[in-house]
mmCIF file with all atom_site columns, C-alpha atoms and ligand atoms in Angstrom:
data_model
loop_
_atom_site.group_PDB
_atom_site.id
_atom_site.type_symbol
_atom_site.label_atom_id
_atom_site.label_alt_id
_atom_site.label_comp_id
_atom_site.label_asym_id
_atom_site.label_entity_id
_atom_site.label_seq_id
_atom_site.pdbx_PDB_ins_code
_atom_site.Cartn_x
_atom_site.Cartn_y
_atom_site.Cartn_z
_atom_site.occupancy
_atom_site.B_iso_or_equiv
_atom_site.pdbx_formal_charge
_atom_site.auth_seq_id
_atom_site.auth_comp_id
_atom_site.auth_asym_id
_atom_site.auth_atom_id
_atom_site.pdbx_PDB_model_num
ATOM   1   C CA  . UNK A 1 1   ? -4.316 -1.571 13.961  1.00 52.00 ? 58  UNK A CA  1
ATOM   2   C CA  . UNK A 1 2   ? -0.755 -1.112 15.427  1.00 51.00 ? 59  UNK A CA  1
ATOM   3   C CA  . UNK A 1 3   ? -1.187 0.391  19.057  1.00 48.00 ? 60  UNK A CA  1
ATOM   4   C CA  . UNK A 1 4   ? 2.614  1.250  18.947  1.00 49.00 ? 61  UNK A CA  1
ATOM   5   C CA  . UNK A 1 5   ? 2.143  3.438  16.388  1.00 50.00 ? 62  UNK A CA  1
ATOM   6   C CA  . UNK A 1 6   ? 4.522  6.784  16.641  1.00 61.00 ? 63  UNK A CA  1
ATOM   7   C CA  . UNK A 1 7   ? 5.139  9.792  14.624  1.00 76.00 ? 64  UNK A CA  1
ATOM   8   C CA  . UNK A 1 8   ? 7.989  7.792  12.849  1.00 95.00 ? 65  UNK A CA  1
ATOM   9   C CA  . UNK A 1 9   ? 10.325 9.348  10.184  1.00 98.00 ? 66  UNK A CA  1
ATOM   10  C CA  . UNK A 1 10  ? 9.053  11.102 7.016   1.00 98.00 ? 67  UNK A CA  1
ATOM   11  C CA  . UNK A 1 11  ? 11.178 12.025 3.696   1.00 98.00 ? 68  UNK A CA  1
ATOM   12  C CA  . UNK A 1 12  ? 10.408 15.445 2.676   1.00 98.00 ? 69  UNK A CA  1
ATOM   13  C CA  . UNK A 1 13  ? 12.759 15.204 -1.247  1.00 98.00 ? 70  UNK A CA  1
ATOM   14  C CA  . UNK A 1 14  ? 13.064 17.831 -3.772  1.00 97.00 ? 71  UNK A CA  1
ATOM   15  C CA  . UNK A 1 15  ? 15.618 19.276 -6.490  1.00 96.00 ? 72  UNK A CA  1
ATOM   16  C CA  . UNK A 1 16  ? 15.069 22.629 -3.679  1.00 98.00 ? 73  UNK A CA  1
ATOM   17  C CA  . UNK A 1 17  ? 17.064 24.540 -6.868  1.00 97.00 ? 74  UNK A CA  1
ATOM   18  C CA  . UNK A 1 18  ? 16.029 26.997 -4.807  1.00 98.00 ? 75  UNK A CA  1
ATOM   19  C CA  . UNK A 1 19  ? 14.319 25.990 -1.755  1.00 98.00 ? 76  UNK A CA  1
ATOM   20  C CA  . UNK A 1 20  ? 11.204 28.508 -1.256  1.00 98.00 ? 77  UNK A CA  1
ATOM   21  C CA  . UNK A 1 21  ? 8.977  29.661 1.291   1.00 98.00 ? 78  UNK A CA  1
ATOM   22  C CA  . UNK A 1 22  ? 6.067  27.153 0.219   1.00 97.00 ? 79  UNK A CA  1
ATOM   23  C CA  . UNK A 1 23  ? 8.932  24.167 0.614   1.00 98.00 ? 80  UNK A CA  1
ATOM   24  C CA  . UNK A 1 24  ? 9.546  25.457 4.329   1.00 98.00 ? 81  UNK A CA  1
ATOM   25  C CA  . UNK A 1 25  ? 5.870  25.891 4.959   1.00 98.00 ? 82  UNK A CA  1
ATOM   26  C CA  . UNK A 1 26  ? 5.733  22.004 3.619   1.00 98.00 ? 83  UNK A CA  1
ATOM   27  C CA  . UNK A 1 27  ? 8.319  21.113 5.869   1.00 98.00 ? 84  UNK A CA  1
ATOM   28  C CA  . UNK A 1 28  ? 7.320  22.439 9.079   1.00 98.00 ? 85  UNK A CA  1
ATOM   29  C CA  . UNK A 1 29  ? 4.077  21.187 8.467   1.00 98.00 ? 86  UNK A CA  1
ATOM   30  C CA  . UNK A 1 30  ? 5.512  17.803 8.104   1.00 98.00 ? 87  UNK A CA  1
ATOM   31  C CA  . UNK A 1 31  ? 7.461  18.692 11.396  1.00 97.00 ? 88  UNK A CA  1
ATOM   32  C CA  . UNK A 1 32  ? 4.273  18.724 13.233  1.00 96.00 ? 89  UNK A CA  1
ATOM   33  C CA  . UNK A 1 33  ? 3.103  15.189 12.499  1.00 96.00 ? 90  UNK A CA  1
ATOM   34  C CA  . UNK A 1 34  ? 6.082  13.136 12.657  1.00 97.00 ? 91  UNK A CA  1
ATOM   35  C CA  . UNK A 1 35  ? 9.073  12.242 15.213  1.00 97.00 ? 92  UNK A CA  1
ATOM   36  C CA  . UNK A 1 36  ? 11.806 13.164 12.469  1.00 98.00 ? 93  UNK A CA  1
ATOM   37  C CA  . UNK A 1 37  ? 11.849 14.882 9.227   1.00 98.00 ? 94  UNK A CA  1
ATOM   38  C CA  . UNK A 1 38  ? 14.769 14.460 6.996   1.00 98.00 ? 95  UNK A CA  1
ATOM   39  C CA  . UNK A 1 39  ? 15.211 16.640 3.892   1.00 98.00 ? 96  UNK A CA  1
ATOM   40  C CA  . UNK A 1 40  ? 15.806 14.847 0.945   1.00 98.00 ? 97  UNK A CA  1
ATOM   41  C CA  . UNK A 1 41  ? 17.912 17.438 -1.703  1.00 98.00 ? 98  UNK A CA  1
ATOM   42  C CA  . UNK A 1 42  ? 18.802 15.492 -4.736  1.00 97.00 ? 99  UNK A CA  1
ATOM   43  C CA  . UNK A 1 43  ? 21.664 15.968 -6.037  1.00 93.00 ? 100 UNK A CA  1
ATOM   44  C CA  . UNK A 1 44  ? 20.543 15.665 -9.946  1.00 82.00 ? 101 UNK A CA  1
ATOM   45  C CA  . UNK A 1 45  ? 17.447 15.161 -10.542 1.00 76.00 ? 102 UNK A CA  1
ATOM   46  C CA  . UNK A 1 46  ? 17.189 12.996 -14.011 1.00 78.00 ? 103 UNK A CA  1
ATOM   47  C CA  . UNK A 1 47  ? 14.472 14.593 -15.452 1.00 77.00 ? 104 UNK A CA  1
ATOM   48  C CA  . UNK A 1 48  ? 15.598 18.047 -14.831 1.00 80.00 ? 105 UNK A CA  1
ATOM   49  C CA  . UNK A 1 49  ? 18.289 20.397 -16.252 1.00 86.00 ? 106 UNK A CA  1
ATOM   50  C CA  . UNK A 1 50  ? 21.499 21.155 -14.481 1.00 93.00 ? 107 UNK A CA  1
ATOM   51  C CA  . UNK A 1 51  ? 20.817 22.861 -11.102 1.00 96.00 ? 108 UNK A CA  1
ATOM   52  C CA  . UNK A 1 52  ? 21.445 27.028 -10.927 1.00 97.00 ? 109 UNK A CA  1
ATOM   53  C CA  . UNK A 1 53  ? 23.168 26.013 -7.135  1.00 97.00 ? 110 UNK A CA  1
ATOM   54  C CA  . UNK A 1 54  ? 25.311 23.136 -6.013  1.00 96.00 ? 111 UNK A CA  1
ATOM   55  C CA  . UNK A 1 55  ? 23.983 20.656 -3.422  1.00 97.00 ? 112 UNK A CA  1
ATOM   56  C CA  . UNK A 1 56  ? 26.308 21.781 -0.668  1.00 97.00 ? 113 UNK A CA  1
ATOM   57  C CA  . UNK A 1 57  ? 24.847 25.016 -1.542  1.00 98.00 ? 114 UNK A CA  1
ATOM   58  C CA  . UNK A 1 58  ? 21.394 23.928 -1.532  1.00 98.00 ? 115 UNK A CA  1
ATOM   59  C CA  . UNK A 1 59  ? 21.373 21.737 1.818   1.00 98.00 ? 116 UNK A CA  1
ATOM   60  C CA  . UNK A 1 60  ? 22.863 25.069 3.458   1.00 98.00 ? 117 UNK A CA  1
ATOM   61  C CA  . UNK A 1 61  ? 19.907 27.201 2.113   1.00 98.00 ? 118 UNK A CA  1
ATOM   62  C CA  . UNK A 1 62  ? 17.583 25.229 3.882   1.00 98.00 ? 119 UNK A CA  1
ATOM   63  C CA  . UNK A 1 63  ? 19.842 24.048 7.286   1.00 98.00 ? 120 UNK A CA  1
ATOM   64  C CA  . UNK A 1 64  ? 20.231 28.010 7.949   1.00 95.00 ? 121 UNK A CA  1
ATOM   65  C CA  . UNK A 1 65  ? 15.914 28.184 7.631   1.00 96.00 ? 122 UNK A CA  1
ATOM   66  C CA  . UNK A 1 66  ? 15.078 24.753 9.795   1.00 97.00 ? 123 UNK A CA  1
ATOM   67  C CA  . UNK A 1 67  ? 17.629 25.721 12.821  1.00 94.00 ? 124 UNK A CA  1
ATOM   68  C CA  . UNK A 1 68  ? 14.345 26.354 14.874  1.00 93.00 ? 125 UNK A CA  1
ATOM   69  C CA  . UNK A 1 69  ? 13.292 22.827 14.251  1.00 96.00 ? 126 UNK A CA  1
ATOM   70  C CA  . UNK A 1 70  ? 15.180 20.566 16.329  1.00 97.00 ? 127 UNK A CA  1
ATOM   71  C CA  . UNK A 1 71  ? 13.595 17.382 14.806  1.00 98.00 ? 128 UNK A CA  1
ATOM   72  C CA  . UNK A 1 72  ? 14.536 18.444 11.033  1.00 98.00 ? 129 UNK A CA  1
ATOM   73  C CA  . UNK A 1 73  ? 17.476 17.407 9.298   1.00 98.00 ? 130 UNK A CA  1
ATOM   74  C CA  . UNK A 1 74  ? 18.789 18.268 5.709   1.00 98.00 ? 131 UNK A CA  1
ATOM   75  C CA  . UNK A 1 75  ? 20.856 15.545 3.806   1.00 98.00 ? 132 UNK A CA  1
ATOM   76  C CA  . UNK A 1 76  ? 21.881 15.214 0.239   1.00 98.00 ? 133 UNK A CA  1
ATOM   77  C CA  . UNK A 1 77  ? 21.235 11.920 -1.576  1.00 97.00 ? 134 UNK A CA  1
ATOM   78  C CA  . UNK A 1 78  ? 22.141 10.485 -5.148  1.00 95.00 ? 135 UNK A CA  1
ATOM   79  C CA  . UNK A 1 79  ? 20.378 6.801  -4.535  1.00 96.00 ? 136 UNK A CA  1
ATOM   80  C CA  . UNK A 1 80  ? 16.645 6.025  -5.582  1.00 96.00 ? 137 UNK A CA  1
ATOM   81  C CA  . UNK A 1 81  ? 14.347 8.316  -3.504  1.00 97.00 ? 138 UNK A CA  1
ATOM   82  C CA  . UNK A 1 82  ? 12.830 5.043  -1.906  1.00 98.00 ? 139 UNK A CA  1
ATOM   83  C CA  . UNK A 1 83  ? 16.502 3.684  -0.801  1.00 98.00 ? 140 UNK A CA  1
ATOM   84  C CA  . UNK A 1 84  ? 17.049 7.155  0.894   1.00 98.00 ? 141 UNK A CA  1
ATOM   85  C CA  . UNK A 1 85  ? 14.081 6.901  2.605   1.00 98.00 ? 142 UNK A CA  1
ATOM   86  C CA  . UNK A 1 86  ? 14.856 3.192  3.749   1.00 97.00 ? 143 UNK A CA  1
ATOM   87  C CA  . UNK A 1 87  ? 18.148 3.972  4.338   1.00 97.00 ? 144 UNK A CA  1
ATOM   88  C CA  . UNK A 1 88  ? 17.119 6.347  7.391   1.00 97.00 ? 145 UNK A CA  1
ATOM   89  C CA  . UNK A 1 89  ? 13.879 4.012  8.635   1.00 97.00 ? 146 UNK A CA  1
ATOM   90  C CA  . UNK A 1 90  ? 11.646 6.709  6.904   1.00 97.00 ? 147 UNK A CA  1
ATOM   91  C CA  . UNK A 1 91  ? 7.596  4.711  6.411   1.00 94.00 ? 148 UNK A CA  1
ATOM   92  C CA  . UNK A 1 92  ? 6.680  7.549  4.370   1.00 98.00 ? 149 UNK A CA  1
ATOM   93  C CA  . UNK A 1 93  ? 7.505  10.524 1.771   1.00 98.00 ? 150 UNK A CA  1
ATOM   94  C CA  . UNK A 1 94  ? 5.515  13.812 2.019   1.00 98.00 ? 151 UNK A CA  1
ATOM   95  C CA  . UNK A 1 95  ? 5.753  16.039 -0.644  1.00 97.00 ? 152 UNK A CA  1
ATOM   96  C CA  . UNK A 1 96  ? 3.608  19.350 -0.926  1.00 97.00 ? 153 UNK A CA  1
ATOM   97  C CA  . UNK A 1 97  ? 1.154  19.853 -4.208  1.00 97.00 ? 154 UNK A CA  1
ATOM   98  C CA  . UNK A 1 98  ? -0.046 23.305 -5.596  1.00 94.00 ? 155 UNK A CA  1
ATOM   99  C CA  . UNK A 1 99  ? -2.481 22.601 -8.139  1.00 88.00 ? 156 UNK A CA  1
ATOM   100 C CA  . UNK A 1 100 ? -3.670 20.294 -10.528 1.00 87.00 ? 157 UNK A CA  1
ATOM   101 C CA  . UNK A 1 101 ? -0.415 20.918 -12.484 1.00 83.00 ? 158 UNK A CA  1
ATOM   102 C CA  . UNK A 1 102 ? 1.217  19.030 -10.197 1.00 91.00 ? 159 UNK A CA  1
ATOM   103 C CA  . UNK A 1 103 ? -1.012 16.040 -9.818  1.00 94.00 ? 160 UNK A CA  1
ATOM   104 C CA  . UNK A 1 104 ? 0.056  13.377 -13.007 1.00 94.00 ? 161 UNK A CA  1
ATOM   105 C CA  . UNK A 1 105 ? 3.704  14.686 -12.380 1.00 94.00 ? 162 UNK A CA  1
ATOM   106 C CA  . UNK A 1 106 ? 3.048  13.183 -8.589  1.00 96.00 ? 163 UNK A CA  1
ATOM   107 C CA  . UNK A 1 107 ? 1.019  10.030 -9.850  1.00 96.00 ? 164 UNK A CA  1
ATOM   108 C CA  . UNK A 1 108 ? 3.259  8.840  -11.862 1.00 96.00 ? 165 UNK A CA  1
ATOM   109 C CA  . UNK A 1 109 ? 6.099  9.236  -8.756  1.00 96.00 ? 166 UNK A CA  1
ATOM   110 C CA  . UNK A 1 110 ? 3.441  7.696  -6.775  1.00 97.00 ? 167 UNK A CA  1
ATOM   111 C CA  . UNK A 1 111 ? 3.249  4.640  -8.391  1.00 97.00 ? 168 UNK A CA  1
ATOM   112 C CA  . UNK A 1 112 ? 7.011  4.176  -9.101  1.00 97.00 ? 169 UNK A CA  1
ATOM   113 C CA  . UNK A 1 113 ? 8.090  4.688  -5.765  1.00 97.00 ? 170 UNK A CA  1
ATOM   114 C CA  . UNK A 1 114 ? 5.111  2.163  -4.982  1.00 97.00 ? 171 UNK A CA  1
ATOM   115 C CA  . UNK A 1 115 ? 6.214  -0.122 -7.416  1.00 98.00 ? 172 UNK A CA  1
ATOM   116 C CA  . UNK A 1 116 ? 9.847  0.184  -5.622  1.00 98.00 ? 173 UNK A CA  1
ATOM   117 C CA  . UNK A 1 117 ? 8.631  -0.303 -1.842  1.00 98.00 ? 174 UNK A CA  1
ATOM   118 C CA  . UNK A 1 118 ? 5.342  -0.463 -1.282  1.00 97.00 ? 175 UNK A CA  1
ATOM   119 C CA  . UNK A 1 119 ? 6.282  -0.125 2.271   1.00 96.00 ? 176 UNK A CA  1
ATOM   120 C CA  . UNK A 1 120 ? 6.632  3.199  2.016   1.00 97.00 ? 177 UNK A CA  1
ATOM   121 C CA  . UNK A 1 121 ? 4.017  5.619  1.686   1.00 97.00 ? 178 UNK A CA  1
ATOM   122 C CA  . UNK A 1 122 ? 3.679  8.489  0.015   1.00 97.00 ? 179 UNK A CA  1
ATOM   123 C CA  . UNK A 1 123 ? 1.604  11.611 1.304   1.00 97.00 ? 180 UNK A CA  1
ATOM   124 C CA  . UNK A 1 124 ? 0.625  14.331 0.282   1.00 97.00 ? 181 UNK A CA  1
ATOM   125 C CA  . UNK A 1 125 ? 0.083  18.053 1.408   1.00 97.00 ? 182 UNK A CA  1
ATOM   126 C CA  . UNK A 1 126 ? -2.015 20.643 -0.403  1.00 96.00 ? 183 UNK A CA  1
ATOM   127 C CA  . UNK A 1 127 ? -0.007 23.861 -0.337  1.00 96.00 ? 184 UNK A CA  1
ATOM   128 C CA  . UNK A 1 128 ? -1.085 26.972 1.793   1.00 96.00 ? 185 UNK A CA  1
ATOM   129 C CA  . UNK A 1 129 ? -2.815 29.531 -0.634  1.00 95.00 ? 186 UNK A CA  1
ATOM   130 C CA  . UNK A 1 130 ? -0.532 32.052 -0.030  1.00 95.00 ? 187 UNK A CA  1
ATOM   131 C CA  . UNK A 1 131 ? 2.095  29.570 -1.590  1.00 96.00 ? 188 UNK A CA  1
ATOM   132 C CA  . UNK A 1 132 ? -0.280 28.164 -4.689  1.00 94.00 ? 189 UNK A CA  1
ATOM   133 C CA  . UNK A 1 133 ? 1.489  30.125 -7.162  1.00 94.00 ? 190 UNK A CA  1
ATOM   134 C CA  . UNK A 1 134 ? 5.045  29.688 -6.027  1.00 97.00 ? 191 UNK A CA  1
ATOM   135 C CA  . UNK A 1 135 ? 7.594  27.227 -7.745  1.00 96.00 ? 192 UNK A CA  1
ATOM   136 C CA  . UNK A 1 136 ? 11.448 27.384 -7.953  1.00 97.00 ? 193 UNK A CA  1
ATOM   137 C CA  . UNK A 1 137 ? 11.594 27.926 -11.505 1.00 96.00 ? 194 UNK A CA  1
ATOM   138 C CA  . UNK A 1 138 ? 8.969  30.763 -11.267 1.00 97.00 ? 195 UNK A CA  1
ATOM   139 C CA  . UNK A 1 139 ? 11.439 32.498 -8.782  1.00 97.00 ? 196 UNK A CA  1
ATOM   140 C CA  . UNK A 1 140 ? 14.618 31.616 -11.023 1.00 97.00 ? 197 UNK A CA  1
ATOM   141 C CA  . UNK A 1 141 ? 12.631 33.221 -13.857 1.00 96.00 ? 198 UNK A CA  1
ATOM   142 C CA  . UNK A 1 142 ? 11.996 36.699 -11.812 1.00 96.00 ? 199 UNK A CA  1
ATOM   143 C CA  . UNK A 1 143 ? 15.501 36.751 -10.443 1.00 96.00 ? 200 UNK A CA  1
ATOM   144 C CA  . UNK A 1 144 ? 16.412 36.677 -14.651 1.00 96.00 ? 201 UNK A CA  1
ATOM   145 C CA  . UNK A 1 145 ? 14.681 39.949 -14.804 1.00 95.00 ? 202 UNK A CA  1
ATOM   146 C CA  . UNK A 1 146 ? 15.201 41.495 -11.250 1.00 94.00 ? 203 UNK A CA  1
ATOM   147 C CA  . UNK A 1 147 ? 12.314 40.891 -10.276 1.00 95.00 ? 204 UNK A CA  1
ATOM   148 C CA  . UNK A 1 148 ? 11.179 41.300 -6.380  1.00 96.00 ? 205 UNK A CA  1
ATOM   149 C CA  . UNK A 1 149 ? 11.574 38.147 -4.444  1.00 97.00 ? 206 UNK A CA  1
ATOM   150 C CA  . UNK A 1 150 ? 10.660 39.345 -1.208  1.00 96.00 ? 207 UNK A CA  1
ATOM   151 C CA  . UNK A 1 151 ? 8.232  36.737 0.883   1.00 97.00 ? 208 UNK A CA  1
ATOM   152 C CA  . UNK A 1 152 ? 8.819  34.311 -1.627  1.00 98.00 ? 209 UNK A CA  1
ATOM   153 C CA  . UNK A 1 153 ? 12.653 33.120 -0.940  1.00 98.00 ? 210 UNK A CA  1
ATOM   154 C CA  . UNK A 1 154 ? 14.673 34.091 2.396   1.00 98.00 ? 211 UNK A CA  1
ATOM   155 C CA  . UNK A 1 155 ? 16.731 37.136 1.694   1.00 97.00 ? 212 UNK A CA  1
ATOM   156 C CA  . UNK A 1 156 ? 20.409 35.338 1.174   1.00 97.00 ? 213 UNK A CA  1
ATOM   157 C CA  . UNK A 1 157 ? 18.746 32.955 -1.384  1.00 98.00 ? 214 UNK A CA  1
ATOM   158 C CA  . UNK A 1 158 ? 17.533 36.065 -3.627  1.00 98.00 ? 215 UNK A CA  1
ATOM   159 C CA  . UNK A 1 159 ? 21.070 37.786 -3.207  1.00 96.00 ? 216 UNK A CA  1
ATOM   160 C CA  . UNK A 1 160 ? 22.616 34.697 -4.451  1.00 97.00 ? 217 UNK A CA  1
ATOM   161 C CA  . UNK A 1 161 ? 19.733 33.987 -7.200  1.00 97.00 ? 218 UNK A CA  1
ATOM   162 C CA  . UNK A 1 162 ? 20.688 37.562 -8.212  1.00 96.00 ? 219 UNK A CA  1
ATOM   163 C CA  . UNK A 1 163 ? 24.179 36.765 -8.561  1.00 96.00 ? 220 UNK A CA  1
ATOM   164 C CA  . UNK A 1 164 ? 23.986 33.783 -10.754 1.00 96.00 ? 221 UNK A CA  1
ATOM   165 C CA  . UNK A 1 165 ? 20.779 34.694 -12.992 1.00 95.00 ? 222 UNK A CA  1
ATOM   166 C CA  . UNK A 1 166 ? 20.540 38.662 -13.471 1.00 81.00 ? 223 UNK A CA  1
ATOM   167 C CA  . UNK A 1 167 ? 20.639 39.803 -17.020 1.00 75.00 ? 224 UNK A CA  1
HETATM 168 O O1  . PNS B 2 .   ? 10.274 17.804 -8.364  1.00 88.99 ? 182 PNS B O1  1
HETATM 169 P P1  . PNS B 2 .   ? 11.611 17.574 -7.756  1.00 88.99 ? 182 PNS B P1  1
HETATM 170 O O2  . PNS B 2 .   ? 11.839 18.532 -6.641  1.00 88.99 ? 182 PNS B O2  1
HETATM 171 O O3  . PNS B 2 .   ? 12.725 17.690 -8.742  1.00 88.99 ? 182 PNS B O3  1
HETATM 172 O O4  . PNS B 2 .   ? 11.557 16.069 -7.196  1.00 88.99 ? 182 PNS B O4  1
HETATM 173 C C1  . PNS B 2 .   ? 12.671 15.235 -7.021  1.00 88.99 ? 182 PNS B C1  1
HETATM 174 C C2  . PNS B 2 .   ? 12.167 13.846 -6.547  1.00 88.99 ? 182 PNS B C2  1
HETATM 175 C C3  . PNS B 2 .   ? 13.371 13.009 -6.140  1.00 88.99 ? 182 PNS B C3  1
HETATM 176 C C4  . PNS B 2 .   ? 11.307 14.057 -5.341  1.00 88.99 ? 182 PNS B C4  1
HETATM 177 C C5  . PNS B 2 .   ? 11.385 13.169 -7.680  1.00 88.99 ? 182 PNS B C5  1
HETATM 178 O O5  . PNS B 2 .   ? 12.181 13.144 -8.823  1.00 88.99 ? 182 PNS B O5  1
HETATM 179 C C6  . PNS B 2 .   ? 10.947 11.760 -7.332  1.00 88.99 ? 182 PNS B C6  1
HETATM 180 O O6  . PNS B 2 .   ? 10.004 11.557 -6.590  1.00 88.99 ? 182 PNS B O6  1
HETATM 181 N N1  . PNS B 2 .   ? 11.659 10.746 -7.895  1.00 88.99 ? 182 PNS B N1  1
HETATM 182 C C7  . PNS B 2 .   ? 11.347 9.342  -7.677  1.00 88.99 ? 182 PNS B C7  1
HETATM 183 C C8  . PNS B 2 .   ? 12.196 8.498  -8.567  1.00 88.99 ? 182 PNS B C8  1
HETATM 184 C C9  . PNS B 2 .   ? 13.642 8.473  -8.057  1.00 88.99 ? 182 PNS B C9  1
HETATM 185 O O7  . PNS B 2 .   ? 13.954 7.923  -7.016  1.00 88.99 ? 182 PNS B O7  1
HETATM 186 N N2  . PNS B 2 .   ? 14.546 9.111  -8.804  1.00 88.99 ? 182 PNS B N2  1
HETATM 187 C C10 . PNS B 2 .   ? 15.935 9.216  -8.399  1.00 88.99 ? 182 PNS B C10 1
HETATM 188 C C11 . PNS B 2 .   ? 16.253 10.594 -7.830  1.00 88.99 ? 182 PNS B C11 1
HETATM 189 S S1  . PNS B 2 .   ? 15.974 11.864 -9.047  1.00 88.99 ? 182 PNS B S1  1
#
């Protein structure tokens, strides 16, 4: 056992197209555990489509919501998620998980990034209730059709989701 153990530096990564209020619960969460947090907002994500907002626009979402957190910092990356988190001294990645749905998604991440550096560890957070149901893509979908986004996304990120996805 390592008596010098400290609260370190964890990698909280995501697409964030948009970030949510059950990403922000994640991250303050994550906040409360370890010395630093940084952000991890990919700038394009392989396996996904192109992004509704651009990183700068993305990191900004988020760096207006974490202010209050004087340990949190939001950074854009384009590298392997494990270099990122090696690049900034990070010994582990949290990411948040809402149901089952996400699980083989996150195994199969697991074991990459484990494959990558297995001296980083990944962890995982089970997502407040309240936030169960909530993904990015569920919130792009009711901004499509105007519907209410209240408590789900802060107020500038529905105005803008408005803006680029209203039928
Ligand atoms: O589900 P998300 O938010 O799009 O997740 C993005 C990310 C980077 C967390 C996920 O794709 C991941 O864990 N990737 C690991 C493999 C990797 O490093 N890919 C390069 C960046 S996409």
């Amino acid at each position: 056992m390592n008596e010098s153990w400290n609260g370190g530096t964890a990698v909280v990564p995501g697409s964030y197209d948009p970030v949510t209020f059950g990403h922000f619960d994640i991250i303050a969460r994550v906040a409360n555990v370890f010395d630093t947090v940084i952000v991890g907002v990919v700038n394009q994500a392989v396996r996904k489509g192109k992004t509704v907002f651009s990183t700068e626009e993305r990191v900004a979402f988020i760096e207006s919501e974490v202010a209050e957190y004087p340990n949190v910092q939001v950074k854009p990356f384009d590298t392997l998620l494990v270099d990122f988190a090696r690049e900034h001294g990070a010994k582990a990645i949290v990411k948040g998980l809402r149901a089952i749905s996400d699980f083989e998604y996150e195994f199969e991440m697991n074991q990459l990034n484990r494959k990558l550096a297995p001296d980083i560890e990944s962890i995982y957070l089970m997502s407040a209730p309240q936030f169960s149901f909530l993904s990015s893509s569920g919130v792009k979908e009711l901004a499509m059709f105007g519907g209410d986004m209240s408590g789900l996304v802060p107020d500038r990120v529905a105005s803008r989701l408005q803006e680029e996805l209203k039928r």
